[in-house]
Amino acid sequence: MRRAVVADAVVVGAGPNGLTAAVELARAGLSVQVYEAADTVGGGARTEELTLPGFRHDPCSAVHPFGIGSPAFKALPLARHGLEWLQPEVPMAHPFPDGTAAVLGRTVGETAASLGPRDAGTYRKLMAPYTGHWDAIAADFFRPPWAGIPRDPYRFLRFGLTGTPPAALLALRFRDAKARGMLAGLAGHAISRLGQPFTGAMAMMFALAAHERGWPVARGGSQSISDALAGYLTELGGEIRTGVTVRKLDELPPARAYVFDTSPTALARIAALGDAYRGYRYGPSVFKIDYALDGPVPWTAEAARRAGTVHIGPTYTEIGDALNRAVTGRPPHTPFLITSQPSVVDPARAPEGKHVFWAYGHVPHDWHGDATDAVERQIERFAPGFRDLVLARATTGPAGLAARNANYVGGDVACGAFAGLQAVLRPRLAAVPYATRRPGVFLCSSATPPGPGVHGMSGHNAARAVLRHLRATARR
């Protein structure tokens, strides 16, 4: 005898994408239940005291240019549920050994001026067609690549022609080290070789986001994003059950649709999908250190002291080599670091006069080494005396990342390699990438378009696919 349906939709995983999918379904009038293995919601958007009491760290994502610029988040009343964005004076600084820095500023002009006279005009020309058009570009960039006519076809096509080639080709437009280094650092967020197609688009989107929406942090930490989504879902009548690990689909209550904010590997195991994602590849990992500091980071570059994010390379060649080593399975030597200092703009994240700070460098998939010394030697190059300020540190390598978040297979925080066609056709080539071969079962994690980041758009897109499926089945 068939069991009676107890919910319209069941969502497994309460990360930003799972929660966004649940919210979108609840807004459409569906009854929704969410199951989360951890004791709290959050996924890659959490905040915890990892080092010392009173120091609130973000174990994964901390800075959210795509969060504040997300079409999905913009449509939700998250501010009413406690989400407040805080903008640092400088979104991102990219220091050099001579004490100067390239600056990714809130305006194109500020950024161009920091690159020097030989590259200022080139940067202005690169960004000019897109400034003032974030809403349309984000709507087109964050949707599946084949999802109908773009909102702004002209800019979508022009952006694609410029950004589809690798960052290596885009860098050839610039003449000096500052512009090329900053571009390489922006592209490095893809955790891929700089010669990989679409890395140019990654760099351009991060730059445009800074000029149009900023690179903010959430007041109180990234947990505030997850809590706001959970609060709104509860207001809509959705249910959230934490501390529940789902191993098989039949452990869940009967529902009309099941939505998984998990890795493709986990979904295939839970839903008995066999080799549905056999060709899906996971990428390099990161080695992350969270610090409790006795004072602000003593950057030699003045702009870095005012920045929410600091990239440490410094040159295109050095960054490219660091990324190549991670992709090809070699241990880090001189890592490219992405660092975040949220207490610069949110002092309540640490006791008075103290600071929280994190840094990560790229390492091979499932690497088991210790990169602490390599990371700190790199920081000391641009902030002499940094080690003297360290009160405590929490180090997390690939195994620790995977243990903390099951979606980070082998420590891959992007839940899938940014390589080949998989850079845009995630998790497989399909008309509806969120659907699976099992009717009524969907994937909404960052393994689906548009990919990693705390923006909820994978969940938003998956929810739309679920609603189309339910409408179609209701007509039968």
Coordinates of C-alpha atoms in Angstrom, one line a residue:
M1 CA 0.0 0.0 0.0
R2 CA 1.4 3.4 -1.0
R3 CA 2.2 5.7 1.9
A4 CA 0.3 9.0 2.1
V5 CA 2.2 12.1 1.2
V6 CA 3.1 14.1 4.3
A7 CA 4.9 17.0 2.6
D8 CA 4.9 18.5 -0.9
A9 CA 8.7 18.7 -0.9
V10 CA 11.5 17.4 1.3
V11 CA 14.9 19.1 1.2
V12 CA 18.0 17.4 2.4
G13 CA 20.7 19.7 3.5
A14 CA 20.3 23.1 5.1
G15 CA 23.1 25.1 3.4
P16 CA 22.3 28.3 1.6
N17 CA 21.1 26.5 -1.5
G18 CA 19.0 24.0 0.3
L19 CA 17.4 26.7 2.4
T20 CA 16.8 28.9 -0.6
A21 CA 15.2 26.0 -2.5
A22 CA 12.9 25.4 0.5
V23 CA 12.0 29.0 0.8
E24 CA 11.1 29.3 -2.9
L25 CA 8.9 26.2 -2.7
A26 CA 7.2 27.4 0.5
R27 CA 6.6 30.8 -1.2
A28 CA 4.8 28.9 -3.9
G29 CA 2.4 27.5 -1.3
L30 CA 4.0 24.1 -0.9
S31 CA 4.4 22.3 2.4
V32 CA 8.2 21.8 3.0
Q33 CA 10.4 19.9 5.4
V34 CA 14.2 20.3 5.6
Y35 CA 16.5 17.7 7.0
E36 CA 20.1 18.6 8.1
A37 CA 22.7 16.3 9.4
A38 CA 24.4 18.9 11.5
D39 CA 23.0 20.3 14.7
T40 CA 22.5 23.8 13.1
V41 CA 21.7 25.1 9.7
G42 CA 24.4 26.7 7.6
G43 CA 26.4 24.4 5.3
G44 CA 29.2 26.6 4.0
A45 CA 27.7 29.7 5.7
R46 CA 28.3 29.2 9.4
T47 CA 30.0 31.2 12.2
E48 CA 31.6 29.5 15.2
E49 CA 34.2 30.1 18.0
L50 CA 37.0 28.1 16.4
T51 CA 39.9 29.5 18.4
L52 CA 39.2 31.4 21.7
P53 CA 36.0 32.5 23.4
G54 CA 34.6 35.7 21.9
F55 CA 36.3 35.2 18.5
R56 CA 33.6 34.4 16.0
H57 CA 35.0 32.9 12.8
D58 CA 33.5 31.8 9.5
P59 CA 34.7 28.2 8.9
C60 CA 34.2 28.6 5.2
S61 CA 32.8 31.5 3.3
A62 CA 33.1 34.9 4.8
V63 CA 32.9 37.6 2.1
H64 CA 29.8 37.7 -0.1
P65 CA 30.0 39.7 -3.3
F66 CA 27.6 37.3 -5.0
G67 CA 25.4 37.1 -1.9
I68 CA 24.5 40.8 -1.9
G69 CA 24.2 40.7 -5.6
S70 CA 22.1 37.5 -5.8
P71 CA 18.8 37.9 -7.6
A72 CA 17.3 35.2 -5.3
F73 CA 18.4 36.9 -2.1
K74 CA 17.3 40.3 -3.4
A75 CA 13.7 39.0 -3.7
L76 CA 13.5 37.7 -0.1
P77 CA 12.9 39.8 3.1
L78 CA 16.1 38.6 4.7
A79 CA 16.8 42.0 6.3
R80 CA 13.6 41.5 8.3
H81 CA 15.1 38.3 9.6
G82 CA 18.4 39.8 10.8
L83 CA 20.7 39.9 7.7
E84 CA 22.7 43.1 7.5
W85 CA 25.5 43.7 5.0
L86 CA 28.6 45.6 6.1
Q87 CA 30.8 47.1 3.5
P88 CA 34.6 47.6 4.1
E89 CA 36.1 50.8 2.9
V90 CA 38.1 48.8 0.4
P91 CA 36.5 45.6 -1.0
M92 CA 39.9 44.0 -1.9
A93 CA 43.5 44.9 -1.8
H94 CA 46.3 43.1 -3.7
P95 CA 49.6 44.1 -2.0
F96 CA 53.1 44.1 -3.5
P97 CA 56.5 43.7 -1.8
D98 CA 57.3 47.4 -2.3
G99 CA 54.4 48.4 0.1
T100 CA 52.0 49.5 -2.7
A101 CA 48.8 47.7 -3.6
A102 CA 46.4 47.3 -6.5
V103 CA 42.9 48.1 -5.2
L104 CA 39.6 46.6 -6.3
G105 CA 37.6 49.6 -5.2
R106 CA 33.9 50.5 -5.2
T107 CA 34.4 52.4 -8.4
V108 CA 36.1 51.6 -11.7
G109 CA 38.0 54.9 -11.4
E110 CA 39.5 54.1 -8.0
T111 CA 40.6 50.7 -9.3
A112 CA 42.0 51.9 -12.5
A113 CA 44.1 54.6 -10.7
S114 CA 45.7 52.0 -8.5
L115 CA 46.9 50.0 -11.5
G116 CA 49.1 52.7 -12.9
P117 CA 48.9 55.0 -15.9
R118 CA 49.7 52.3 -18.5
D119 CA 46.8 50.1 -17.5
A120 CA 44.2 52.5 -16.1
G121 CA 42.6 53.1 -19.5
T122 CA 42.6 49.4 -20.4
Y123 CA 40.7 48.6 -17.2
R124 CA 38.2 51.3 -17.7
K125 CA 37.6 50.1 -21.3
L126 CA 37.2 46.5 -20.1
M127 CA 34.5 47.3 -17.5
A128 CA 32.7 50.2 -19.2
P129 CA 30.1 48.0 -21.1
Y130 CA 28.9 46.4 -17.9
T131 CA 28.9 49.0 -15.1
G132 CA 25.4 50.1 -14.2
H133 CA 23.9 46.8 -15.5
W134 CA 24.5 44.4 -12.6
D135 CA 20.9 43.3 -12.3
A136 CA 20.6 42.1 -15.9
I137 CA 24.1 40.6 -16.0
A138 CA 23.6 38.7 -12.7
A139 CA 20.2 37.4 -13.9
D140 CA 21.9 36.0 -17.0
F141 CA 25.1 34.9 -15.4
F142 CA 23.4 33.0 -12.5
R143 CA 20.9 31.1 -14.6
P144 CA 21.6 27.8 -16.5
P145 CA 23.5 28.7 -19.7
W146 CA 20.7 27.3 -21.9
A147 CA 17.7 28.7 -20.1
G148 CA 16.0 30.7 -22.8
I149 CA 16.7 34.2 -24.1
P150 CA 19.0 36.3 -21.9
R151 CA 17.5 39.3 -20.2
D152 CA 20.2 41.5 -21.9
P153 CA 21.3 39.6 -25.0
Y154 CA 23.8 42.3 -26.1
R155 CA 25.7 42.4 -22.8
F156 CA 25.4 38.6 -22.3
L157 CA 27.0 38.0 -25.7
R158 CA 29.7 40.6 -25.2
F159 CA 30.5 39.4 -21.7
G160 CA 30.7 35.9 -23.0
L161 CA 33.0 36.8 -25.9
T162 CA 35.3 38.6 -23.5
G163 CA 35.2 36.2 -20.5
T164 CA 35.0 32.8 -22.1
P165 CA 38.7 32.8 -23.0
P166 CA 41.0 32.0 -20.1
A167 CA 42.3 34.7 -17.7
A168 CA 45.7 34.0 -19.3
L169 CA 44.5 35.7 -22.5
L170 CA 42.7 38.5 -20.7
A171 CA 45.9 39.3 -18.8
L172 CA 47.7 40.0 -22.1
R173 CA 45.6 43.2 -22.4
F174 CA 47.6 44.7 -19.5
R175 CA 51.2 45.8 -19.5
D176 CA 52.2 46.0 -15.8
A177 CA 52.5 43.6 -12.9
K178 CA 49.8 45.2 -10.7
A179 CA 46.9 44.8 -13.2
R180 CA 48.0 41.3 -14.2
G181 CA 48.5 40.2 -10.6
M182 CA 45.1 41.5 -9.5
L183 CA 43.4 39.8 -12.5
A184 CA 45.1 36.5 -11.7
G185 CA 44.0 36.8 -8.1
L186 CA 40.4 37.3 -9.1
A187 CA 40.5 34.4 -11.5
G188 CA 42.1 32.3 -8.7
H189 CA 38.8 32.0 -6.9
A190 CA 37.9 29.3 -9.5
I191 CA 40.7 27.2 -8.1
S192 CA 41.8 26.3 -11.6
R193 CA 44.7 26.9 -14.0
L194 CA 44.7 30.4 -15.3
G195 CA 44.7 28.9 -18.8
Q196 CA 41.3 27.3 -18.2
P197 CA 38.5 28.7 -20.3
F198 CA 35.9 30.8 -18.4
T199 CA 38.4 31.9 -15.8
G200 CA 38.4 35.3 -17.5
A201 CA 34.6 35.5 -16.8
M202 CA 35.2 34.6 -13.2
A203 CA 37.6 37.5 -12.8
M204 CA 35.3 40.0 -14.5
M205 CA 32.3 39.0 -12.4
F206 CA 34.2 39.4 -9.2
A207 CA 35.5 42.8 -10.3
L208 CA 32.1 44.0 -11.5
A209 CA 30.5 42.8 -8.3
A210 CA 32.9 45.0 -6.3
H211 CA 32.0 48.1 -8.3
E212 CA 28.2 47.4 -8.4
R213 CA 27.4 45.8 -5.0
G214 CA 30.7 45.6 -3.0
W215 CA 32.3 42.7 -1.3
P216 CA 30.5 42.8 2.1
V217 CA 30.5 40.6 5.1
A218 CA 27.3 39.8 7.1
R219 CA 27.1 41.4 10.5
G220 CA 27.8 38.8 13.1
G221 CA 29.2 36.4 10.5
S222 CA 28.0 34.2 7.6
Q223 CA 25.7 32.3 10.0
S224 CA 23.4 35.4 9.8
I225 CA 22.7 34.5 6.1
S226 CA 21.7 31.0 7.0
D227 CA 19.7 32.1 10.0
A228 CA 17.8 34.7 8.0
L229 CA 16.8 32.1 5.4
A230 CA 15.8 29.6 8.1
G231 CA 13.8 32.3 9.8
Y232 CA 11.9 33.2 6.7
L233 CA 11.2 29.6 5.9
T234 CA 9.8 29.0 9.4
E235 CA 7.6 32.1 8.9
L236 CA 6.3 30.6 5.7
G237 CA 5.4 27.4 7.6
G238 CA 8.3 25.3 6.6
E239 CA 9.8 22.8 9.1
I240 CA 13.5 22.3 9.8
R241 CA 14.9 19.2 11.5
T242 CA 18.5 19.2 12.4
G243 CA 20.7 16.3 13.6
V244 CA 19.2 13.9 11.0
T245 CA 21.6 12.1 8.7
V246 CA 19.8 10.7 5.6
R247 CA 21.4 7.6 4.2
K248 CA 18.6 6.2 2.0
L249 CA 15.7 7.8 0.2
D250 CA 13.2 5.6 1.9
E251 CA 14.3 7.0 5.3
L252 CA 12.5 10.2 4.3
P253 CA 8.7 10.8 4.6
P254 CA 6.6 10.4 1.5
A255 CA 6.7 13.6 -0.6
R256 CA 5.9 14.8 -4.1
A257 CA 9.5 16.0 -4.7
Y258 CA 12.9 15.5 -3.0
V259 CA 15.6 18.2 -3.3
F260 CA 19.2 17.4 -2.3
D261 CA 21.7 20.1 -1.3
T262 CA 24.4 17.4 -1.4
S263 CA 27.3 16.4 -3.6
P264 CA 26.4 14.4 -6.7
T265 CA 28.2 11.4 -5.2
A266 CA 26.1 11.5 -2.1
L267 CA 22.9 11.9 -4.0
A268 CA 23.7 8.9 -6.2
R269 CA 24.3 6.8 -3.1
I270 CA 21.2 8.0 -1.2
A271 CA 18.8 7.8 -4.2
A272 CA 20.3 4.6 -5.8
L273 CA 21.2 6.4 -9.0
G274 CA 24.0 4.1 -9.8
D275 CA 26.6 5.6 -12.2
A276 CA 24.5 8.7 -13.0
Y277 CA 27.4 11.0 -12.1
R278 CA 30.3 8.7 -12.9
G279 CA 32.1 11.3 -14.9
Y280 CA 31.8 14.1 -12.4
R281 CA 35.2 15.3 -11.2
Y282 CA 36.1 16.9 -7.9
G283 CA 38.9 19.5 -7.8
P284 CA 41.7 20.8 -5.6
S285 CA 41.2 21.7 -2.0
V286 CA 42.4 24.5 0.3
F287 CA 44.3 24.6 3.5
K288 CA 42.6 27.1 5.8
I289 CA 43.8 28.8 9.0
D290 CA 41.5 30.8 11.2
Y291 CA 43.3 33.2 13.6
A292 CA 42.6 35.0 16.8
L293 CA 44.9 38.1 16.7
D294 CA 46.0 40.5 19.4
G295 CA 45.6 43.4 16.9
P296 CA 45.1 44.2 13.2
V297 CA 47.2 42.6 10.6
P298 CA 50.3 44.8 10.1
W299 CA 50.1 45.1 6.4
T300 CA 52.9 47.3 4.9
A301 CA 50.4 48.4 2.1
E302 CA 48.1 51.0 3.7
A303 CA 45.1 50.0 1.5
A304 CA 45.3 46.4 2.8
R305 CA 44.6 47.7 6.3
R306 CA 41.2 49.0 5.2
A307 CA 40.3 46.1 3.0
G308 CA 37.8 43.3 3.9
T309 CA 39.7 40.9 1.6
V310 CA 43.4 40.8 0.8
H311 CA 44.9 38.6 -2.0
I312 CA 48.5 37.6 -1.5
G313 CA 50.4 36.6 -4.6
P314 CA 51.6 38.9 -5.7
T315 CA 52.4 38.4 -9.4
Y316 CA 50.6 36.7 -12.2
T317 CA 53.4 34.1 -12.5
E318 CA 53.5 33.3 -8.8
I319 CA 49.7 32.9 -8.6
G320 CA 49.7 30.8 -11.7
D321 CA 52.4 28.5 -10.4
A322 CA 50.6 28.1 -7.1
L323 CA 47.3 27.1 -8.8
N324 CA 49.1 24.7 -11.2
R325 CA 50.7 22.9 -8.2
A326 CA 47.3 22.4 -6.6
V327 CA 45.7 21.2 -9.8
T328 CA 48.5 18.8 -10.7
G329 CA 48.8 17.3 -7.2
R330 CA 52.0 18.9 -6.0
P331 CA 52.3 20.3 -2.4
P332 CA 52.2 24.1 -1.9
H333 CA 55.5 26.0 -1.9
T334 CA 54.7 29.7 -2.2
P335 CA 50.8 29.6 -2.0
F336 CA 48.5 32.2 -3.4
L337 CA 46.4 33.2 -0.4
I338 CA 42.9 34.6 -0.2
T339 CA 42.5 36.2 3.2
S340 CA 39.6 37.8 5.0
Q341 CA 39.7 40.3 8.0
P342 CA 36.0 40.8 8.8
S343 CA 36.6 42.5 12.2
V344 CA 38.0 45.5 10.2
V345 CA 34.3 46.3 9.5
D346 CA 32.6 44.3 12.2
P347 CA 34.6 44.8 15.4
A348 CA 32.0 42.8 17.4
R349 CA 33.4 39.6 15.9
A350 CA 36.2 39.7 18.4
P351 CA 36.9 41.1 21.9
E352 CA 37.7 44.8 22.1
G353 CA 41.0 45.6 20.4
K354 CA 41.3 42.0 19.0
H355 CA 40.7 40.7 15.5
V356 CA 39.6 37.6 13.6
F357 CA 41.4 36.7 10.4
W358 CA 41.5 33.8 8.0
A359 CA 43.7 32.7 5.2
Y360 CA 43.7 29.8 2.8
G361 CA 46.0 28.5 0.1
H362 CA 45.3 26.0 -2.5
V363 CA 46.4 22.4 -2.1
P364 CA 45.8 19.2 -4.0
H365 CA 42.6 17.2 -3.7
D366 CA 42.6 15.1 -0.5
W367 CA 46.1 16.4 0.5
H368 CA 47.2 15.4 4.0
G369 CA 50.2 17.7 4.6
D370 CA 50.6 20.8 6.8
A371 CA 50.8 24.2 5.0
T372 CA 50.9 26.3 8.2
D373 CA 54.5 27.5 7.7
A374 CA 54.1 28.1 4.0
V375 CA 51.0 30.2 4.6
E376 CA 52.5 32.3 7.4
R377 CA 55.8 32.9 5.6
Q378 CA 53.7 34.3 2.7
I379 CA 51.7 36.6 5.1
E380 CA 54.9 37.8 6.7
R381 CA 56.2 38.9 3.3
F382 CA 53.5 41.6 3.3
A383 CA 52.8 42.0 7.0
P384 CA 56.0 41.7 9.0
G385 CA 55.4 40.8 12.6
F386 CA 52.1 39.0 11.9
R387 CA 53.1 35.9 13.8
D388 CA 53.8 38.0 16.9
L389 CA 50.1 38.9 17.0
V390 CA 48.7 35.3 16.8
L391 CA 46.9 34.4 20.0
A392 CA 45.5 31.1 18.6
R393 CA 45.0 29.4 15.3
A394 CA 42.7 26.7 14.0
T395 CA 44.1 24.8 11.0
T396 CA 41.8 22.9 8.6
G397 CA 43.1 20.8 5.7
P398 CA 41.2 18.8 3.1
A399 CA 40.2 16.0 5.5
G400 CA 39.0 18.5 8.1
L401 CA 36.9 20.4 5.5
A402 CA 35.3 17.2 4.3
A403 CA 34.5 16.1 7.8
R404 CA 32.9 19.4 8.6
N405 CA 30.9 19.5 5.4
A406 CA 30.2 16.3 3.4
N407 CA 29.7 18.3 0.2
Y408 CA 33.4 19.1 0.2
V409 CA 34.5 15.8 -1.2
G410 CA 38.3 15.5 -0.7
G411 CA 38.2 19.0 0.6
D412 CA 36.9 20.5 -2.6
V413 CA 35.0 23.6 -1.3
A414 CA 33.6 24.2 -4.8
C415 CA 31.9 20.8 -4.8
G416 CA 33.3 20.1 -8.3
A417 CA 36.3 20.9 -10.4
F418 CA 36.2 24.1 -12.5
A419 CA 37.7 22.4 -15.5
G420 CA 36.7 21.6 -19.1
L421 CA 33.0 21.7 -19.9
Q422 CA 32.2 21.0 -16.3
A423 CA 33.1 24.6 -15.6
V424 CA 29.6 25.5 -17.0
L425 CA 27.9 22.2 -17.6
R426 CA 27.5 21.0 -14.1
P427 CA 26.9 18.3 -12.9
R428 CA 26.3 16.7 -16.4
L429 CA 25.1 17.6 -19.8
A430 CA 21.3 17.7 -19.4
A431 CA 18.3 19.9 -20.4
V432 CA 17.5 20.3 -16.8
P433 CA 20.7 19.9 -14.8
Y434 CA 18.8 19.9 -11.4
A435 CA 16.7 16.9 -12.4
T436 CA 17.9 13.3 -12.0
R437 CA 17.0 10.0 -13.8
R438 CA 14.7 9.3 -10.9
P439 CA 11.4 11.3 -11.3
G440 CA 10.8 13.7 -8.5
V441 CA 14.4 13.7 -7.2
F442 CA 16.4 16.9 -7.7
L443 CA 19.9 18.2 -7.0
C444 CA 20.3 21.9 -5.8
S445 CA 23.9 22.1 -4.4
S446 CA 26.8 24.1 -5.8
A447 CA 27.5 21.2 -8.1
T448 CA 24.7 22.6 -10.2
P449 CA 24.6 25.9 -12.2
P450 CA 25.7 28.6 -11.5
G451 CA 28.2 26.8 -9.2
P452 CA 29.8 27.7 -5.9
G453 CA 29.3 30.7 -3.7
V454 CA 26.8 31.8 -1.1
H455 CA 24.1 33.2 -3.4
G456 CA 21.4 30.6 -3.2
M457 CA 20.9 30.6 -7.0
S458 CA 21.5 26.9 -7.4
G459 CA 18.7 26.4 -4.9
H460 CA 16.5 29.0 -6.6
N461 CA 17.0 27.5 -10.0
A462 CA 16.3 23.9 -8.7
A463 CA 13.1 25.1 -7.0
R464 CA 11.8 26.4 -10.3
A465 CA 12.6 23.1 -11.9
V466 CA 10.7 21.3 -9.1
L467 CA 7.6 23.6 -9.6
R468 CA 7.6 22.9 -13.3
H469 CA 7.8 19.2 -12.6
L470 CA 4.9 19.3 -10.1
R471 CA 2.7 21.3 -12.4
A472 CA 3.4 18.8 -15.2
T473 CA 2.6 15.8 -13.1
A474 CA -0.6 17.4 -11.8
R475 CA -1.9 17.7 -15.4
R476 CA -1.4 14.0 -16.1

